[in-house]
Amino acid sequence: MEKISFVEEGYLKKEVPKFNVGDTVKVRVKIVEEGKARLQTFEGIVIRKRGKGLSETFTVRRISYGEVIERTFPLNSPFLEKVEVVKPGKTRRAKLYYLRRKAGREG
């Protein structure tokens, strides 16, 4: 395990954003299309965080025009530009899967 963590250290981001499950966040992701790069913003509620080290991920849930979109982001990805907390959340659970059963503004 020591060898794995030693190799992973070179790929880990130096400044990891601090946020928790339940927070509303804006995630800025670099999208490369036809040789051009642009930033895309994805805003929603963090419903889960998992893993550690290079494999650490978080899932953001958003409702857009009545369609539910859940997107999972690797925390140490080079395409992840910035994670900004819009509104801190207050939860009693580590995973907010119950929001999937809620409709619209109920959750």
Short mmCIF file of N, CA and C in Angstrom, two decimals:
data_model
loop_
_atom_site.label_atom_id
_atom_site.label_comp_id
_atom_site.label_asym_id
_atom_site.label_seq_id
_atom_site.Cartn_x
_atom_site.Cartn_y
_atom_site.Cartn_z
N MET A 1 0.82 -1.19 0.00
CA MET A 1 0.00 0.00 0.00
C MET A 1 0.87 1.26 0.00
N GLU A 2 2.02 1.19 0.64
CA GLU A 2 2.90 2.35 0.68
C GLU A 2 3.34 2.74 -0.72
N LYS A 3 3.63 1.77 -1.55
CA LYS A 3 4.11 2.04 -2.91
C LYS A 3 3.01 2.71 -3.74
N ILE A 4 1.79 2.26 -3.58
CA ILE A 4 0.67 2.84 -4.33
C ILE A 4 0.46 4.29 -3.93
N SER A 5 0.44 4.57 -2.65
CA SER A 5 0.25 5.95 -2.21
C SER A 5 1.42 6.83 -2.61
N PHE A 6 2.62 6.28 -2.69
CA PHE A 6 3.79 7.05 -3.12
C PHE A 6 3.66 7.46 -4.59
N VAL A 7 3.19 6.56 -5.42
CA VAL A 7 3.00 6.87 -6.85
C VAL A 7 1.84 7.84 -7.04
N GLU A 8 0.77 7.67 -6.27
CA GLU A 8 -0.40 8.55 -6.40
C GLU A 8 -0.09 9.99 -6.01
N GLU A 9 0.85 10.21 -5.12
CA GLU A 9 1.14 11.56 -4.64
C GLU A 9 1.46 12.53 -5.77
N GLY A 10 2.10 12.08 -6.80
CA GLY A 10 2.45 12.95 -7.92
C GLY A 10 1.26 13.42 -8.73
N TYR A 11 0.16 12.69 -8.67
CA TYR A 11 -1.02 13.00 -9.47
C TYR A 11 -2.11 13.72 -8.67
N LEU A 12 -1.99 13.74 -7.36
CA LEU A 12 -3.01 14.39 -6.54
C LEU A 12 -2.95 15.90 -6.69
N LYS A 13 -4.11 16.53 -6.64
CA LYS A 13 -4.16 18.00 -6.69
C LYS A 13 -3.64 18.57 -5.39
N LYS A 14 -3.00 19.72 -5.49
CA LYS A 14 -2.45 20.36 -4.30
C LYS A 14 -3.56 21.02 -3.47
N GLU A 15 -4.49 21.70 -4.15
CA GLU A 15 -5.59 22.38 -3.46
C GLU A 15 -6.89 21.65 -3.74
N VAL A 16 -7.33 20.86 -2.81
CA VAL A 16 -8.58 20.13 -2.95
C VAL A 16 -9.69 20.97 -2.31
N PRO A 17 -10.77 21.24 -3.04
CA PRO A 17 -11.85 22.07 -2.48
C PRO A 17 -12.54 21.37 -1.31
N LYS A 18 -12.97 22.17 -0.34
CA LYS A 18 -13.67 21.64 0.84
C LYS A 18 -15.17 21.82 0.66
N PHE A 19 -15.88 20.73 0.61
CA PHE A 19 -17.34 20.74 0.55
C PHE A 19 -17.85 19.44 1.12
N ASN A 20 -19.12 19.41 1.49
CA ASN A 20 -19.72 18.24 2.10
C ASN A 20 -20.94 17.78 1.33
N VAL A 21 -21.42 16.61 1.68
CA VAL A 21 -22.67 16.10 1.10
C VAL A 21 -23.79 17.02 1.56
N GLY A 22 -24.66 17.40 0.64
CA GLY A 22 -25.76 18.29 0.94
C GLY A 22 -25.52 19.72 0.50
N ASP A 23 -24.27 20.07 0.23
CA ASP A 23 -23.96 21.42 -0.23
C ASP A 23 -24.40 21.59 -1.69
N THR A 24 -24.83 22.80 -2.01
CA THR A 24 -25.09 23.16 -3.40
C THR A 24 -23.80 23.73 -3.94
N VAL A 25 -23.30 23.14 -5.03
CA VAL A 25 -22.01 23.54 -5.57
C VAL A 25 -22.10 23.89 -7.05
N LYS A 26 -21.16 24.70 -7.50
CA LYS A 26 -20.95 24.97 -8.92
C LYS A 26 -19.64 24.30 -9.29
N VAL A 27 -19.71 23.39 -10.24
CA VAL A 27 -18.53 22.67 -10.68
C VAL A 27 -18.16 23.18 -12.07
N ARG A 28 -16.94 23.66 -12.22
CA ARG A 28 -16.47 24.13 -13.52
C ARG A 28 -15.58 23.05 -14.11
N VAL A 29 -15.99 22.55 -15.30
CA VAL A 29 -15.30 21.44 -15.95
C VAL A 29 -14.78 21.91 -17.30
N LYS A 30 -13.55 21.53 -17.60
CA LYS A 30 -12.97 21.88 -18.89
C LYS A 30 -13.43 20.85 -19.92
N ILE A 31 -14.05 21.32 -21.01
CA ILE A 31 -14.52 20.46 -22.08
C ILE A 31 -13.68 20.75 -23.32
N VAL A 32 -13.12 19.71 -23.93
CA VAL A 32 -12.32 19.88 -25.14
C VAL A 32 -13.11 19.34 -26.32
N GLU A 33 -13.40 20.24 -27.28
CA GLU A 33 -14.15 19.86 -28.48
C GLU A 33 -13.40 20.37 -29.70
N GLU A 34 -13.06 19.49 -30.60
CA GLU A 34 -12.39 19.84 -31.86
C GLU A 34 -11.16 20.71 -31.63
N GLY A 35 -10.37 20.38 -30.63
CA GLY A 35 -9.15 21.11 -30.38
C GLY A 35 -9.32 22.39 -29.57
N LYS A 36 -10.56 22.81 -29.31
CA LYS A 36 -10.80 24.00 -28.51
C LYS A 36 -11.27 23.59 -27.12
N ALA A 37 -10.87 24.37 -26.13
CA ALA A 37 -11.27 24.07 -24.74
C ALA A 37 -12.19 25.18 -24.25
N ARG A 38 -13.21 24.78 -23.50
CA ARG A 38 -14.11 25.74 -22.88
C ARG A 38 -14.48 25.23 -21.50
N LEU A 39 -15.02 26.13 -20.67
CA LEU A 39 -15.45 25.75 -19.34
C LEU A 39 -16.96 25.59 -19.32
N GLN A 40 -17.41 24.51 -18.73
CA GLN A 40 -18.84 24.26 -18.58
C GLN A 40 -19.16 24.24 -17.09
N THR A 41 -20.23 24.92 -16.70
CA THR A 41 -20.63 24.98 -15.30
C THR A 41 -21.78 24.01 -15.06
N PHE A 42 -21.67 23.24 -14.00
CA PHE A 42 -22.71 22.29 -13.61
C PHE A 42 -23.03 22.59 -12.15
N GLU A 43 -24.26 23.02 -11.88
CA GLU A 43 -24.65 23.40 -10.52
C GLU A 43 -25.70 22.44 -9.99
N GLY A 44 -25.52 21.97 -8.76
CA GLY A 44 -26.48 21.07 -8.15
C GLY A 44 -26.10 20.71 -6.74
N ILE A 45 -26.79 19.73 -6.19
CA ILE A 45 -26.59 19.28 -4.81
C ILE A 45 -25.67 18.06 -4.81
N VAL A 46 -24.69 18.07 -3.94
CA VAL A 46 -23.80 16.91 -3.79
C VAL A 46 -24.57 15.84 -3.04
N ILE A 47 -24.79 14.68 -3.68
CA ILE A 47 -25.54 13.62 -3.02
C ILE A 47 -24.66 12.50 -2.50
N ARG A 48 -23.38 12.47 -2.93
CA ARG A 48 -22.49 11.45 -2.38
C ARG A 48 -21.03 11.82 -2.62
N LYS A 49 -20.18 11.38 -1.70
CA LYS A 49 -18.73 11.45 -1.84
C LYS A 49 -18.22 10.06 -1.51
N ARG A 50 -17.24 9.60 -2.26
CA ARG A 50 -16.70 8.27 -1.98
C ARG A 50 -15.27 8.15 -2.44
N GLY A 51 -14.59 7.16 -1.92
CA GLY A 51 -13.21 6.87 -2.29
C GLY A 51 -12.22 7.71 -1.53
N LYS A 52 -10.95 7.47 -1.86
CA LYS A 52 -9.87 8.27 -1.29
C LYS A 52 -8.70 8.25 -2.27
N GLY A 53 -7.84 9.20 -2.12
CA GLY A 53 -6.69 9.28 -3.02
C GLY A 53 -7.11 9.66 -4.42
N LEU A 54 -6.52 8.99 -5.41
CA LEU A 54 -6.84 9.30 -6.80
C LEU A 54 -8.25 8.89 -7.20
N SER A 55 -8.80 7.91 -6.53
CA SER A 55 -10.12 7.40 -6.91
C SER A 55 -11.26 8.11 -6.19
N GLU A 56 -11.01 9.24 -5.55
CA GLU A 56 -12.06 9.96 -4.83
C GLU A 56 -13.00 10.64 -5.83
N THR A 57 -14.30 10.41 -5.67
CA THR A 57 -15.30 10.99 -6.56
C THR A 57 -16.44 11.60 -5.76
N PHE A 58 -17.21 12.45 -6.43
CA PHE A 58 -18.43 12.99 -5.84
C PHE A 58 -19.48 13.10 -6.92
N THR A 59 -20.75 12.95 -6.53
CA THR A 59 -21.87 12.98 -7.46
C THR A 59 -22.73 14.19 -7.17
N VAL A 60 -23.07 14.91 -8.25
CA VAL A 60 -23.89 16.11 -8.14
C VAL A 60 -25.20 15.86 -8.88
N ARG A 61 -26.31 16.22 -8.24
CA ARG A 61 -27.65 16.02 -8.80
C ARG A 61 -28.26 17.36 -9.13
N ARG A 62 -28.90 17.42 -10.27
CA ARG A 62 -29.50 18.67 -10.73
C ARG A 62 -30.77 18.36 -11.51
N ILE A 63 -31.77 19.24 -11.41
CA ILE A 63 -32.99 19.09 -12.19
C ILE A 63 -33.02 20.24 -13.19
N SER A 64 -33.02 19.91 -14.47
CA SER A 64 -32.98 20.90 -15.53
C SER A 64 -34.13 20.65 -16.49
N TYR A 65 -35.05 21.61 -16.56
CA TYR A 65 -36.22 21.51 -17.45
C TYR A 65 -37.00 20.22 -17.21
N GLY A 66 -37.13 19.82 -15.95
CA GLY A 66 -37.90 18.64 -15.60
C GLY A 66 -37.12 17.33 -15.72
N GLU A 67 -35.91 17.37 -16.26
CA GLU A 67 -35.08 16.18 -16.41
C GLU A 67 -34.06 16.14 -15.28
N VAL A 68 -33.90 14.98 -14.67
CA VAL A 68 -32.94 14.82 -13.59
C VAL A 68 -31.60 14.41 -14.19
N ILE A 69 -30.56 15.12 -13.79
CA ILE A 69 -29.21 14.81 -14.27
C ILE A 69 -28.33 14.58 -13.05
N GLU A 70 -27.68 13.44 -13.00
CA GLU A 70 -26.71 13.13 -11.96
C GLU A 70 -25.38 12.91 -12.64
N ARG A 71 -24.38 13.62 -12.21
CA ARG A 71 -23.07 13.53 -12.84
C ARG A 71 -22.02 13.27 -11.78
N THR A 72 -21.14 12.31 -12.04
CA THR A 72 -20.08 11.95 -11.10
C THR A 72 -18.76 12.53 -11.60
N PHE A 73 -18.07 13.22 -10.70
CA PHE A 73 -16.81 13.87 -11.04
C PHE A 73 -15.67 13.26 -10.22
N PRO A 74 -14.54 12.93 -10.86
CA PRO A 74 -13.34 12.56 -10.09
C PRO A 74 -12.74 13.82 -9.48
N LEU A 75 -12.46 13.81 -8.21
CA LEU A 75 -12.00 15.00 -7.51
C LEU A 75 -10.62 15.46 -7.96
N ASN A 76 -9.76 14.53 -8.36
CA ASN A 76 -8.40 14.87 -8.75
C ASN A 76 -8.21 14.93 -10.26
N SER A 77 -9.29 15.05 -11.01
CA SER A 77 -9.19 15.10 -12.47
C SER A 77 -8.56 16.41 -12.93
N PRO A 78 -7.71 16.36 -13.95
CA PRO A 78 -7.15 17.61 -14.48
C PRO A 78 -8.19 18.45 -15.21
N PHE A 79 -9.32 17.87 -15.58
CA PHE A 79 -10.38 18.60 -16.26
C PHE A 79 -11.28 19.35 -15.28
N LEU A 80 -11.16 19.07 -14.01
CA LEU A 80 -11.95 19.75 -12.99
C LEU A 80 -11.23 21.04 -12.61
N GLU A 81 -11.77 22.16 -13.05
CA GLU A 81 -11.12 23.45 -12.82
C GLU A 81 -11.37 23.98 -11.41
N LYS A 82 -12.65 23.99 -11.00
CA LYS A 82 -12.99 24.63 -9.73
C LYS A 82 -14.29 24.06 -9.19
N VAL A 83 -14.36 23.92 -7.89
CA VAL A 83 -15.60 23.55 -7.21
C VAL A 83 -15.88 24.67 -6.21
N GLU A 84 -17.03 25.32 -6.39
CA GLU A 84 -17.37 26.48 -5.58
C GLU A 84 -18.67 26.19 -4.82
N VAL A 85 -18.65 26.37 -3.51
CA VAL A 85 -19.84 26.13 -2.69
C VAL A 85 -20.75 27.35 -2.80
N VAL A 86 -21.97 27.14 -3.34
CA VAL A 86 -22.95 28.21 -3.48
C VAL A 86 -23.72 28.38 -2.18
N LYS A 87 -24.15 27.22 -1.63
CA LYS A 87 -24.95 27.24 -0.41
C LYS A 87 -24.60 25.99 0.41
N PRO A 88 -24.17 26.17 1.64
CA PRO A 88 -23.86 25.00 2.46
C PRO A 88 -25.14 24.26 2.85
N GLY A 89 -25.04 22.95 2.92
CA GLY A 89 -26.20 22.14 3.28
C GLY A 89 -26.10 21.66 4.71
N LYS A 90 -27.23 21.20 5.21
CA LYS A 90 -27.29 20.67 6.57
C LYS A 90 -27.97 19.31 6.48
N THR A 91 -27.21 18.25 6.60
CA THR A 91 -27.77 16.91 6.46
C THR A 91 -27.37 16.05 7.64
N ARG A 92 -28.10 14.95 7.80
CA ARG A 92 -27.77 13.98 8.83
C ARG A 92 -27.32 12.65 8.23
N ARG A 93 -27.17 12.63 6.93
CA ARG A 93 -26.81 11.38 6.25
C ARG A 93 -25.57 11.58 5.39
N ALA A 94 -24.87 10.49 5.12
CA ALA A 94 -23.68 10.55 4.29
C ALA A 94 -24.03 10.46 2.81
N LYS A 95 -25.12 9.81 2.48
CA LYS A 95 -25.57 9.66 1.10
C LYS A 95 -27.01 10.14 1.01
N LEU A 96 -27.32 10.97 0.04
CA LEU A 96 -28.66 11.54 -0.08
C LEU A 96 -29.45 10.89 -1.21
N TYR A 97 -29.46 9.57 -1.24
CA TYR A 97 -30.17 8.85 -2.30
C TYR A 97 -31.68 9.04 -2.21
N TYR A 98 -32.19 9.42 -1.04
CA TYR A 98 -33.63 9.60 -0.90
C TYR A 98 -34.12 10.76 -1.77
N LEU A 99 -33.24 11.63 -2.21
CA LEU A 99 -33.67 12.74 -3.09
C LEU A 99 -34.14 12.23 -4.45
N ARG A 100 -33.73 11.04 -4.81
CA ARG A 100 -34.15 10.47 -6.09
C ARG A 100 -35.65 10.19 -6.12
N ARG A 101 -36.23 9.93 -4.96
CA ARG A 101 -37.68 9.67 -4.89
C ARG A 101 -38.49 10.96 -4.82
N LYS A 102 -37.82 12.05 -4.46
CA LYS A 102 -38.53 13.35 -4.34
C LYS A 102 -38.71 13.94 -5.73
N ALA A 103 -39.76 14.74 -5.88
CA ALA A 103 -40.04 15.37 -7.15
C ALA A 103 -39.91 16.89 -7.02
N GLY A 104 -39.20 17.50 -7.94
CA GLY A 104 -39.11 18.95 -7.99
C GLY A 104 -38.54 19.58 -6.76
N ARG A 105 -39.27 20.50 -6.13
CA ARG A 105 -38.78 21.28 -5.02
C ARG A 105 -38.96 20.59 -3.67
N GLU A 106 -39.46 19.35 -3.64
CA GLU A 106 -39.67 18.66 -2.38
C GLU A 106 -38.36 18.38 -1.65
N GLY A 107 -37.28 18.12 -2.42
CA GLY A 107 -36.03 17.71 -1.80
C GLY A 107 -35.13 18.77 -1.50
#
